[in-house]
CSV table of C-alpha atoms and ligand atoms in Angstrom, one decimal:
chain,number,residue,atom,x,y,z
A,1,MET,CA,138.8,142.4,77.4
A,2,LYS,CA,139.5,140.6,80.6
A,3,LYS,CA,140.1,136.9,80.0
A,4,HIS,CA,138.7,134.2,82.4
A,5,ASN,CA,141.0,131.2,82.0
A,6,PHE,CA,139.2,127.9,82.2
A,7,SER,CA,142.1,126.0,80.5
A,8,PRO,CA,142.4,122.3,81.6
A,9,GLY,CA,146.2,122.6,81.5
A,10,PRO,CA,148.7,124.2,81.4
A,11,ALA,CA,146.3,126.2,83.5
A,12,ILE,CA,145.6,129.3,85.4
A,13,LEU,CA,148.1,130.4,88.1
A,14,PRO,CA,147.5,133.0,90.8
A,15,ALA,CA,148.0,136.5,89.2
A,16,SER,CA,150.4,137.4,92.1
A,17,VAL,CA,152.5,134.3,91.3
A,18,ILE,CA,152.8,135.2,87.6
A,19,LYS,CA,153.9,138.7,88.6
A,20,GLU,CA,156.5,137.4,91.1
A,21,ALA,CA,157.8,134.8,88.5
A,22,ALA,CA,158.1,137.6,85.9
A,23,GLN,CA,160.1,139.6,88.4
A,24,GLY,CA,162.3,136.6,89.1
A,25,VAL,CA,163.0,136.2,85.4
A,26,LEU,CA,164.2,139.8,85.3
A,27,ASP,CA,166.1,139.9,88.6
A,28,LEU,CA,165.8,137.3,91.3
A,29,ASP,CA,165.3,138.8,94.7
A,30,GLY,CA,167.6,141.7,93.8
A,31,ILE,CA,170.7,139.6,93.2
A,32,GLY,CA,171.2,141.2,89.8
A,33,LEU,CA,170.7,137.9,87.9
A,34,SER,CA,167.7,136.1,86.4
A,35,VAL,CA,166.4,132.9,87.9
A,36,LEU,CA,167.0,131.5,84.4
A,37,GLU,CA,170.7,132.0,84.4
A,38,ILE,CA,171.9,130.9,87.8
A,39,SER,CA,173.3,127.5,88.7
A,40,HIS,CA,171.0,124.9,90.1
A,41,ARG,CA,173.7,124.5,92.7
A,42,SER,CA,173.8,128.2,93.6
A,43,LYS,CA,172.8,129.1,97.2
A,44,GLN,CA,169.9,131.1,95.7
A,45,PHE,CA,168.4,128.1,93.9
A,46,ILE,CA,169.1,125.7,96.7
A,47,ALA,CA,167.1,128.0,99.0
A,48,ILE,CA,164.2,128.0,96.4
A,49,TYR,CA,164.3,124.2,96.2
A,50,ASP,CA,164.5,123.7,99.9
A,51,GLU,CA,161.6,126.0,100.5
A,52,ALA,CA,159.5,124.2,97.8
A,53,VAL,CA,160.1,120.9,99.5
A,54,ALA,CA,159.5,122.3,103.0
A,55,LEU,CA,156.2,123.9,101.8
A,56,VAL,CA,155.0,120.6,100.3
A,57,LYS,CA,155.8,118.9,103.6
A,58,GLU,CA,154.1,121.6,105.7
A,59,ILE,CA,151.0,121.9,103.5
A,60,LEU,CA,150.4,118.2,103.4
A,61,ASN,CA,151.7,117.6,107.0
A,62,LEU,CA,154.2,115.0,105.8
A,63,GLY,CA,156.5,113.1,108.0
A,64,ASP,CA,160.1,112.2,107.2
A,65,GLU,CA,159.0,108.8,105.9
A,66,TYR,CA,158.2,110.5,102.6
A,67,SER,CA,160.6,111.7,99.9
A,68,VAL,CA,159.5,114.9,98.1
A,69,LEU,CA,160.9,115.0,94.5
A,70,PHE,CA,160.6,117.4,91.6
A,71,LEU,CA,161.3,115.4,88.5
A,72,SER,CA,160.8,115.9,84.8
A,73,GLY,CA,159.1,113.9,82.1
A,74,GLY,CA,155.5,114.7,83.1
A,75,ALA,CA,153.0,112.5,84.9
A,76,SER,CA,153.3,110.3,81.8
A,77,THR,CA,156.8,109.3,82.9
A,78,GLN,CA,155.4,108.3,86.3
A,79,PHE,CA,153.0,105.9,84.6
A,80,PHE,CA,156.0,103.7,84.0
A,81,MET,CA,158.4,104.9,86.7
A,82,ALA,CA,156.1,104.0,89.5
A,83,PRO,CA,155.7,100.3,88.5
A,84,MET,CA,159.3,100.1,87.5
A,85,ASN,CA,160.3,101.1,91.0
A,86,LEU,CA,157.6,99.3,93.0
A,87,LEU,CA,156.6,96.1,91.1
A,88,ASN,CA,158.6,92.9,90.2
A,89,GLU,CA,157.7,91.0,87.0
A,90,ASP,CA,156.0,88.2,89.0
A,91,GLU,CA,154.0,90.6,91.3
A,92,THR,CA,150.6,92.0,90.9
A,93,ALA,CA,149.3,95.6,91.1
A,94,ALA,CA,145.7,96.6,91.1
A,95,TYR,CA,144.5,99.5,88.9
A,96,VAL,CA,141.2,101.2,88.5
A,97,ASP,CA,140.4,102.3,85.0
A,98,SER,CA,138.5,105.6,85.5
A,99,GLY,CA,139.6,107.5,82.4
A,100,THR,CA,142.2,107.9,79.6
A,101,TRP,CA,145.0,108.8,81.9
A,102,ALA,CA,144.3,105.8,84.2
A,103,ASN,CA,144.2,103.7,81.0
A,104,LYS,CA,147.6,104.9,79.9
A,105,ALA,CA,149.0,104.1,83.4
A,106,ILE,CA,147.6,100.6,83.1
A,107,LYS,CA,149.3,100.1,79.7
A,108,GLU,CA,152.6,101.2,81.0
A,109,ALA,CA,152.4,99.1,84.2
A,110,LYS,CA,151.9,96.0,82.1
A,111,LEU,CA,155.5,96.4,80.9
A,112,PHE,CA,156.8,95.7,84.4
A,113,GLY,CA,154.5,93.3,86.2
A,114,LYS,CA,151.1,91.8,86.4
A,115,VAL,CA,148.2,94.2,86.3
A,116,GLU,CA,144.7,93.5,87.6
A,117,VAL,CA,142.2,96.0,86.5
A,118,VAL,CA,139.7,95.8,89.4
A,119,GLY,CA,137.2,98.3,88.1
A,120,SER,CA,136.5,100.1,84.9
A,121,SER,CA,133.9,102.6,83.5
A,122,LYS,CA,135.5,102.5,80.1
A,123,ALA,CA,132.4,100.8,78.5
A,124,ASP,CA,130.4,103.9,79.5
A,125,ASN,CA,132.9,106.4,78.3
A,126,TYR,CA,134.1,107.0,81.8
A,127,THR,CA,131.0,108.8,82.9
A,128,TYR,CA,131.4,107.7,86.6
A,129,ILE,CA,134.0,106.4,89.0
A,130,PRO,CA,133.9,102.6,89.2
A,131,ARG,CA,132.7,101.3,92.6
A,132,ASP,CA,132.4,98.0,94.5
A,133,TRP,CA,135.7,96.5,93.4
A,134,GLN,CA,138.0,94.3,95.4
A,135,VAL,CA,141.7,94.5,95.5
A,136,PRO,CA,143.4,91.1,95.5
A,137,ALA,CA,145.3,90.3,98.7
A,138,GLU,CA,148.5,89.7,96.8
A,139,ALA,CA,148.5,93.2,95.1
A,140,LYS,CA,151.5,95.3,96.0
A,141,TYR,CA,149.7,98.5,95.5
A,142,LEU,CA,146.4,100.0,94.3
A,143,HIS,CA,146.6,102.7,91.6
A,144,LEU,CA,144.0,105.4,91.3
A,145,THR,CA,143.5,108.6,89.3
A,146,SER,CA,142.0,111.0,91.9
A,147,ASN,CA,140.6,113.4,89.3
A,148,ASN,CA,139.8,112.4,85.7
A,149,THR,CA,140.6,115.7,83.9
A,150,VAL,CA,139.1,114.7,80.6
A,151,PHE,CA,135.8,113.2,81.9
A,152,GLY,CA,135.0,115.5,84.8
A,153,THR,CA,134.9,112.8,87.5
A,154,GLN,CA,136.7,112.8,90.9
A,155,TYR,CA,137.0,110.5,93.9
A,156,HIS,CA,135.2,112.0,96.9
A,157,TRP,CA,136.0,108.9,99.0
A,158,TRP,CA,139.1,106.7,99.5
A,159,PRO,CA,138.9,102.9,99.6
A,160,GLU,CA,139.7,100.9,102.7
A,161,VAL,CA,142.6,98.8,101.5
A,162,SER,CA,145.6,97.3,103.2
A,163,GLN,CA,147.9,98.1,100.3
A,164,PRO,CA,149.5,101.5,99.8
A,165,ILE,CA,147.6,103.6,97.2
A,166,VAL,CA,149.6,105.0,94.3
A,167,CYS,CA,147.8,108.0,92.9
A,168,ASP,CA,147.9,110.2,89.9
A,169,MET,CA,146.8,113.5,91.4
A,170,SER,CA,147.9,115.7,88.5
A,171,SER,CA,144.7,117.7,88.2
A,172,ASP,CA,143.6,118.0,91.9
A,173,MET,CA,146.9,118.1,93.8
A,174,PHE,CA,146.7,120.7,96.6
A,175,SER,CA,143.0,121.3,95.9
A,176,ARG,CA,141.8,119.7,99.2
A,177,PRO,CA,143.2,117.9,102.2
A,178,ILE,CA,144.1,114.2,101.7
A,179,PRO,CA,144.7,111.4,104.2
A,180,MET,CA,148.4,110.9,103.5
A,181,GLU,CA,148.6,107.7,105.6
A,182,LYS,CA,146.7,105.9,102.8
A,183,PHE,CA,149.2,106.9,100.1
A,184,GLY,CA,152.5,105.2,99.2
A,185,LEU,CA,153.2,107.3,96.2
A,186,ILE,CA,151.5,110.4,94.8
A,187,TYR,CA,152.5,112.1,91.5
A,188,ALA,CA,151.3,115.2,89.8
A,189,GLY,CA,152.3,117.1,86.7
A,190,ALA,CA,152.8,120.7,87.8
A,191,GLN,CA,150.9,122.3,84.9
A,192,LYS,CA,147.3,121.8,86.2
A,193,ASN,CA,147.3,123.2,89.7
A,194,MET,CA,150.9,124.1,90.7
A,195,GLY,CA,153.0,125.8,88.1
A,196,PRO,CA,154.1,125.7,84.5
A,197,ALA,CA,154.7,122.5,82.5
A,198,GLY,CA,158.1,121.0,83.0
A,199,THR,CA,158.2,119.4,86.5
A,200,THR,CA,156.3,116.6,88.2
A,201,LEU,CA,155.9,116.5,91.9
A,202,VAL,CA,156.5,113.0,93.3
A,203,ILE,CA,155.9,112.1,97.0
A,204,VAL,CA,157.0,108.6,97.8
A,205,ARG,CA,157.1,106.6,101.0
A,206,LYS,CA,160.8,105.6,101.4
A,207,ASP,CA,160.2,102.1,102.8
A,208,LEU,CA,158.5,101.0,99.5
A,209,LEU,CA,161.7,101.6,97.5
A,210,GLY,CA,164.6,99.3,96.9
A,211,LYS,CA,162.4,96.2,96.7
A,212,VAL,CA,162.5,95.5,93.0
A,213,ARG,CA,165.1,93.1,91.5
A,214,ARG,CA,165.5,94.8,88.1
A,215,PRO,CA,168.4,97.1,87.6
A,216,LEU,CA,167.1,100.7,87.3
A,217,PRO,CA,168.7,103.4,85.2
A,218,SER,CA,169.8,106.2,87.5
A,219,MET,CA,167.4,108.8,86.1
A,220,LEU,CA,164.5,106.4,86.7
A,221,ASP,CA,165.4,105.4,90.2
A,222,TYR,CA,163.6,107.4,92.9
A,223,ARG,CA,166.3,106.7,95.4
A,224,ILE,CA,169.0,108.3,93.3
A,225,HIS,CA,166.9,111.5,93.1
A,226,GLU,CA,166.2,111.3,96.8
A,227,ASP,CA,169.9,110.9,97.6
A,228,ASN,CA,170.7,113.8,95.4
A,229,GLY,CA,168.0,116.2,96.5
A,230,SER,CA,166.3,116.1,93.1
A,231,MET,CA,169.7,117.3,91.7
A,232,TYR,CA,171.2,114.2,90.3
A,233,ASN,CA,171.1,116.1,87.0
A,234,THR,CA,170.0,119.7,86.3
A,235,PRO,CA,166.4,119.9,87.6
A,236,PRO,CA,163.7,122.0,85.9
A,237,VAL,CA,164.8,125.1,87.7
A,238,PHE,CA,162.2,127.6,86.5
A,239,PRO,CA,159.1,125.3,86.9
A,240,ILE,CA,160.3,124.4,90.4
A,241,TYR,CA,160.7,128.2,91.2
A,242,VAL,CA,157.1,128.9,90.1
A,243,CYS,CA,155.8,125.9,92.0
A,244,MET,CA,157.5,127.3,95.1
A,245,LEU,CA,155.8,130.6,94.6
A,246,THR,CA,152.4,128.8,94.2
A,247,LEU,CA,153.0,126.8,97.3
A,248,ARG,CA,153.7,130.1,99.2
A,249,TRP,CA,150.4,131.4,97.8
A,250,ILE,CA,148.6,128.3,99.0
A,251,LYS,CA,150.0,128.6,102.5
A,252,ALA,CA,149.3,132.4,102.7
A,253,ASN,CA,145.8,131.8,101.6
A,254,GLY,CA,145.0,129.3,104.4
A,255,GLY,CA,146.3,126.0,103.1
A,256,LEU,CA,144.3,123.0,101.8
A,257,GLY,CA,141.3,123.5,104.0
A,258,ALA,CA,140.8,127.0,102.6
A,259,MET,CA,141.5,125.8,99.0
A,260,ASP,CA,138.9,123.1,99.5
A,261,GLN,CA,136.3,125.5,100.8
A,262,ALA,CA,136.8,127.9,97.9
A,263,ASN,CA,136.7,125.0,95.4
A,264,GLN,CA,133.5,123.6,97.0
A,265,ALA,CA,131.9,127.1,96.7
A,266,LYS,CA,132.9,127.5,93.1
A,267,ALA,CA,131.6,124.0,92.2
A,268,GLU,CA,128.4,124.5,94.0
A,269,LEU,CA,127.7,127.8,92.2
A,270,PHE,CA,128.4,126.1,88.8
A,271,TYR,CA,126.6,122.8,89.3
A,272,ASN,CA,123.5,124.6,90.7
A,273,GLU,CA,123.2,126.5,87.5
A,274,LEU,CA,124.0,123.5,85.4
A,275,ASP,CA,121.2,121.5,87.1
A,276,ALA,CA,118.7,124.4,86.8
A,277,ASN,CA,119.5,125.4,83.2
A,278,PRO,CA,117.3,123.6,80.6
A,279,LEU,CA,119.8,124.1,77.8
A,280,PHE,CA,122.7,122.1,79.3
A,281,ASN,CA,123.3,118.7,80.7
A,282,GLY,CA,126.2,117.4,82.8
A,283,THR,CA,128.1,114.5,81.2
A,284,VAL,CA,128.8,112.7,84.5
A,285,THR,CA,126.0,110.2,85.2
A,286,ASN,CA,126.7,109.8,89.0
A,287,LYS,CA,126.4,113.2,90.5
A,288,ALA,CA,128.4,112.0,93.6
A,289,ASP,CA,131.4,111.7,91.3
A,290,ARG,CA,131.3,115.2,89.8
A,291,SER,CA,134.7,116.8,89.7
A,292,LEU,CA,135.3,120.1,91.6
A,293,MET,CA,138.2,120.8,89.2
A,294,ASN,CA,136.9,120.0,85.7
A,295,PRO,CA,133.1,120.1,85.4
A,296,THR,CA,132.1,118.8,81.9
A,297,PHE,CA,128.8,119.6,80.2
A,298,VAL,CA,127.1,119.6,76.9
A,299,ALA,CA,124.4,121.8,75.2
A,300,ILE,CA,121.2,120.0,74.3
A,301,ASN,CA,121.7,120.3,70.6
A,302,GLU,CA,124.5,121.2,68.1
A,303,GLU,CA,123.1,124.6,67.3
A,304,LEU,CA,123.1,125.7,70.9
A,305,ASP,CA,126.6,124.2,71.3
A,306,LYS,CA,127.9,126.5,68.7
A,307,ALA,CA,125.9,129.5,69.9
A,308,PHE,CA,127.1,129.1,73.5
A,309,ASP,CA,130.7,128.7,72.4
A,310,ALA,CA,130.4,132.1,70.7
A,311,ALA,CA,128.5,133.7,73.6
A,312,ALA,CA,131.1,132.5,76.1
A,313,LYS,CA,134.0,133.7,74.0
A,314,ALA,CA,132.4,137.1,73.5
A,315,GLN,CA,132.5,137.6,77.3
A,316,GLY,CA,136.2,136.6,77.7
A,317,LEU,CA,135.4,133.1,79.0
A,318,ASP,CA,138.5,131.3,77.6
A,319,ASN,CA,139.3,127.7,76.9
A,320,LEU,CA,135.9,126.3,77.7
A,321,ARG,CA,135.8,123.6,75.0
A,322,GLY,CA,135.6,120.0,76.2
A,323,HIS,CA,138.0,117.3,75.3
A,324,ARG,CA,137.2,115.6,71.9
A,325,MET,CA,136.4,112.4,73.8
A,326,VAL,CA,133.5,114.1,75.6
A,327,GLY,CA,132.7,117.1,73.4
A,328,GLY,CA,130.7,120.1,74.6
A,329,PHE,CA,132.4,122.1,77.4
A,330,ARG,CA,134.7,121.8,80.3
A,331,ALA,CA,135.0,124.5,82.8
A,332,SER,CA,138.3,123.8,84.6
A,333,MET,CA,138.2,125.5,88.0
A,334,TYR,CA,141.6,125.1,89.6
A,335,ASN,CA,142.7,126.8,92.8
A,336,ALA,CA,143.7,130.0,91.1
A,337,LEU,CA,140.5,130.5,89.2
A,338,PRO,CA,138.6,133.3,91.1
A,339,MET,CA,134.9,133.0,92.1
A,340,GLU,CA,134.2,136.0,89.8
A,341,SER,CA,135.1,133.9,86.8
A,342,VAL,CA,132.6,131.2,87.8
A,343,GLN,CA,130.0,133.8,88.5
A,344,LEU,CA,130.4,135.3,85.0
A,345,LEU,CA,130.2,131.8,83.5
A,346,VAL,CA,126.9,131.2,85.4
A,347,ASP,CA,125.6,134.6,84.4
A,348,VAL,CA,126.3,133.9,80.7
A,349,MET,CA,124.6,130.5,81.0
A,350,LYS,CA,121.5,132.1,82.6
A,351,GLU,CA,121.3,134.8,80.0
A,352,PHE,CA,121.8,132.2,77.2
A,353,ALA,CA,118.8,130.2,78.5
A,354,GLN,CA,116.7,133.4,78.6
A,355,LYS,CA,117.6,134.2,75.1
A,356,HIS,CA,117.4,130.7,73.6
A,357,GLY,CA,115.1,128.8,76.0
B,1,PLP,C1,147.4,116.1,82.3
B,1,PLP,C2,147.3,114.8,83.0
B,1,PLP,C3,148.3,113.8,82.8
B,1,PLP,C4,149.5,113.9,81.8
B,1,PLP,O1,150.4,114.8,82.3
B,1,PLP,P1,151.8,115.1,81.5
B,1,PLP,O2,152.5,115.9,82.5
B,1,PLP,O3,151.4,115.8,80.3
B,1,PLP,O4,152.4,113.8,81.2
B,1,PLP,C5,148.2,112.6,83.5
B,1,PLP,N1,147.3,112.4,84.4
B,1,PLP,C6,146.3,113.3,84.6
B,1,PLP,C7,145.2,113.0,85.6
B,1,PLP,C8,146.3,114.5,83.9
B,1,PLP,O5,145.3,115.4,84.1
């Protein structure tokens, strides 16, 4: 049976990218060697790496004031690496607590400086994006989580602040255009919308670096990675290769404007059904905060919850279960998820309502 992959991450990749990556594992561009067994300093891999960085810059329209790095350690390493590189002990950073990932970022930042949590929806189990908060004038940066993967909320606006925004974009990177001039640092684990697990994209404005007094271990110093073209040590070669293939796919398919259009269309199709269907409720209380990437929803009772889980699985709708903190269902709809998968989900929900309503 054809599977429709709604996994939250590691997540669906374009079928053509999987095919190309498989070919590269067997024989990279006809060189007679696998991408898995060549030096990271070989001319073949340097070309892959350079193309990945160039594509990131082109797709986001980045100037030379930004460094583009492919690091390891996941987004979770960036939770501490960002404050370690940007914040002195006696300085303040502002954080918005919009979900468990944001909460983890806050916990780590406290190890390195003063943290002011300017807004939080924790008391309401993160069912909306906190609003109407103020960033203290002395804050060095403002940290946001653009898309809250677990709770199905997403920023559809950016605050007017004088500070650079540091943003965890793990689960909506390259899903839509972003106003880069607002961002001082963006990080994103590859495994949601870019590639396999094992590398994290970091985009950092160079002028923000070199301002902290603490000594930095080399591997945790963005400048060392920038100076060495992400090759201070052996980088995650295969994940970077697959990211490069996905970036090629994004460009070939019209870039971020086209990704955004397709994601809007998929989300509209899904949420229209959710709002019309009497057997399901969305878990996000402010509809304006609904995520285009990870819609979360619950059935109106436990019996229907189990029955829908079975009905969905029977149609090849895979990985629809929600995170344990929310329950119910989560239909992750990253760039690579085709419209036909969302259409099938909607059809199964409709049919389910006819049968059980
Ligand atoms: C998945 C996720 C993370 C954690 O990423 P790792 O690469 O596993 O460390 C952090 N933030 C967000 C928003 C995520 O979706």
